[in-house]
XYZ file of C-alpha atoms in Angstrom:
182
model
C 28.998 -12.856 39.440
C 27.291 -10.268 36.971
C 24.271 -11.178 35.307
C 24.508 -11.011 31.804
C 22.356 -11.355 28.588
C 23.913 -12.831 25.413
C 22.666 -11.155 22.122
C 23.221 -12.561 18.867
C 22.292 -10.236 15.754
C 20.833 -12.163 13.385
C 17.997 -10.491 11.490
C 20.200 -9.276 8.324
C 19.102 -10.499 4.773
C 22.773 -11.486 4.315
C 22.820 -10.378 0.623
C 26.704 -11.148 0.634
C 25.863 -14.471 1.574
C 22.818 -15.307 -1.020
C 20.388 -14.976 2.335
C 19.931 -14.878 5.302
C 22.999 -15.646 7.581
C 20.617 -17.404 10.134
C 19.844 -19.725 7.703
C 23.271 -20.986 7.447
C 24.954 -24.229 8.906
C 28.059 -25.860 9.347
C 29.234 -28.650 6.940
C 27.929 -31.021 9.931
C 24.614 -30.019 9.929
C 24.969 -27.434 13.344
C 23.004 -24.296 12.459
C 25.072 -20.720 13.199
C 22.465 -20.002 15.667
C 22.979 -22.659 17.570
C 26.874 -21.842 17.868
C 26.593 -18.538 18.451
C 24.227 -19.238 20.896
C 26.400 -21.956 23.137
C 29.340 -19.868 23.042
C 27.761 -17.184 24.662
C 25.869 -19.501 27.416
C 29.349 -21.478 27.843
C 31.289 -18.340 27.857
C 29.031 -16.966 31.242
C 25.752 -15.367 29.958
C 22.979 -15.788 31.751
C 20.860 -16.123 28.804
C 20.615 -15.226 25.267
C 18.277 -13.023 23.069
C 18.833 -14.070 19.091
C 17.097 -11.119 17.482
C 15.837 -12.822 14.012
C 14.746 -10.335 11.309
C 14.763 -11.557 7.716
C 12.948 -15.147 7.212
C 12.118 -15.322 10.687
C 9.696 -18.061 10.314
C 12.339 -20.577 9.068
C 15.121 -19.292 11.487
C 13.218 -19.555 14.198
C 13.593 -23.559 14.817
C 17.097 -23.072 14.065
C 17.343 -21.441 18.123
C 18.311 -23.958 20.062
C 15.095 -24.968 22.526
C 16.494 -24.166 25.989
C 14.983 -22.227 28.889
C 17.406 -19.568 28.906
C 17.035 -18.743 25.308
C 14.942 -16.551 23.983
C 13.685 -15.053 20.336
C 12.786 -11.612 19.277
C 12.107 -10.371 15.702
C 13.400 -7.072 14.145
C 10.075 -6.470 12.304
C 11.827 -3.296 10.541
C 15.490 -5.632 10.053
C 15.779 -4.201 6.658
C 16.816 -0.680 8.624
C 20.561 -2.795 9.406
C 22.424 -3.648 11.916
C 21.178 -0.602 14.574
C 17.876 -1.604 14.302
C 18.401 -5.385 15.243
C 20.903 -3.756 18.298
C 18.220 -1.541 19.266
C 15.552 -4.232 19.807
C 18.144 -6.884 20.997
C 18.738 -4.229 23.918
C 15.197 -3.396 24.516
C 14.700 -6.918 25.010
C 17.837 -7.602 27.965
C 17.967 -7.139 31.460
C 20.020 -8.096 33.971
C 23.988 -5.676 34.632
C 25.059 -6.085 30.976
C 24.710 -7.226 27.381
C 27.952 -9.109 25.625
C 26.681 -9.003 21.945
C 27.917 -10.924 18.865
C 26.931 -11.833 15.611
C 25.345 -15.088 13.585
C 28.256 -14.449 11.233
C 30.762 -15.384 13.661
C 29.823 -19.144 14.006
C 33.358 -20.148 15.147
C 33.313 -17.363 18.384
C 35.779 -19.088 21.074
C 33.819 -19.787 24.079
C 37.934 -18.498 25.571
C 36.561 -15.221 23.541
C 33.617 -14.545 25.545
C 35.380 -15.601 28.617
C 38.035 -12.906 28.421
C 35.379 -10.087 27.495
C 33.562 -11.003 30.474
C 36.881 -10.557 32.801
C 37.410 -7.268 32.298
C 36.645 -4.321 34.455
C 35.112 -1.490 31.770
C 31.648 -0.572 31.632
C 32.290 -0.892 27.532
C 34.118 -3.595 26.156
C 35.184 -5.091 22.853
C 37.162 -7.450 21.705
C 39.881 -7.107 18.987
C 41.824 -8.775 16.793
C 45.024 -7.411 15.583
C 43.866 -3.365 16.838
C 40.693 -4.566 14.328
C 37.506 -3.865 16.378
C 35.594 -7.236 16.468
C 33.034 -9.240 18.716
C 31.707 -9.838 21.660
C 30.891 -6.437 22.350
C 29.836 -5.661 26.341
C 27.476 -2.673 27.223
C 27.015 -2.439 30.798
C 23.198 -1.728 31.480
C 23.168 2.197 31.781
C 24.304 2.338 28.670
C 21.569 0.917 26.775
C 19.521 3.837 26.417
C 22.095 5.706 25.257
C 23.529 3.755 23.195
C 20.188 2.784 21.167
C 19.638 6.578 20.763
C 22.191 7.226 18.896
C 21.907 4.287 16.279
C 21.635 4.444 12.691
C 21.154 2.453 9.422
C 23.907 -0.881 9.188
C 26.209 0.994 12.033
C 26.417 -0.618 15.517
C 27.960 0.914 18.420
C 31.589 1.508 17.720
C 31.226 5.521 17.295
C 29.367 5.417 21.085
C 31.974 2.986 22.425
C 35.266 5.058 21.179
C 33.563 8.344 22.229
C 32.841 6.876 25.972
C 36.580 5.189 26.274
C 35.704 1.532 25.634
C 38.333 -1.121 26.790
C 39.511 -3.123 24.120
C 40.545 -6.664 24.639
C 42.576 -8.254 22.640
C 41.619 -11.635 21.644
C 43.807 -11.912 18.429
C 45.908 -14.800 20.619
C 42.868 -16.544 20.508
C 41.205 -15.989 17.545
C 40.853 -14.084 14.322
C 37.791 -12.589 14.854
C 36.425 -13.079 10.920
C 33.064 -12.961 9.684
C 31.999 -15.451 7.541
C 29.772 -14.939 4.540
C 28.835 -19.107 3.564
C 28.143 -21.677 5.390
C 30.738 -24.559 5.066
């Protein structure tokens, strides 16, 4: 069984949203973070990093307490999305990273599960040929993949360029951001 570390990007200011998506909860009361965060540990991750960024301080006990769950901030979040990737991957170990966002509070733990079977080194899921989340960078590629990050642009261009496997998950899910809580 691989060893794998769950990331959840969550440092944005979420200016779509009227703040910070981390901030956000469910009409029941169940913060984003803490969804995000159980589908990935449910799914098969080892652990989890939730890289925090904008309003840390009151995201922070919005992480669910549990010993395989960690928190790391994005002191320069306001760079986007590459910068929150590039300390979420500084922060991993283990054979790979499966990485979603906070805005995806309704991920499938089924989602995660069928990432993590399949057999590339680079993996994402899709919805509909739509590039989506979980996203899985086996370890070598870390490096290389954080070097070539920019601005609010993840890893798509590296993935393509190095023959990614899609998975579609479309069966499963939709694979849509959300932008309000509720």
């Amino acid at each position: 069984m691989a060893d794998i570390t769950g990331i959840v990007l969550a440092a944005g200011a979420g200016t779509r949203a009227g703040g910070p998506k981390a901030l956000l909860r469910m009409p029941d009361g169940t913060p984003w973070l803490e969804l995000s965060t159980t589908a990935l540990l449910e799914g098969g991750c080892s652990r989890v990093i939730v890289v925090l960024g904008a309003q840390a301080r009151l995201a922070r006990p919005l992480v669910p307490i549990d010993d395989r769950v960690t928190t790391v901030v994005a002191r320069e979040w306001e760079r986007g999305m590459s910068e929150s990737l590039r300390i979420g991957l500084a922060a991993a170990d283990g054979d790979a990273a499966l990485i979603t966002l906070v805005d995806l509070p309704e991920l499938p733990v089924v989602v995660v599960q069928r990432v993590l079977a399949g057999s590339g080194v680079l993996r994402q899921a899709t919805y509909g040929r739509r590039p989506g989340h979980p996203v899985y960078i086996a370890a070598d590629h870390w490096v290389p993949v954080a070097a070539t990050l920019s601005g609010d642009h993840g890893a798509r261009a590296y993935l393509v360029q190095h023959g990614v496997e899609e998975i579609d998950c479309a069966d499963l899910w939709d694979g849509a951001d959300r932008d309000e809580a509720g």
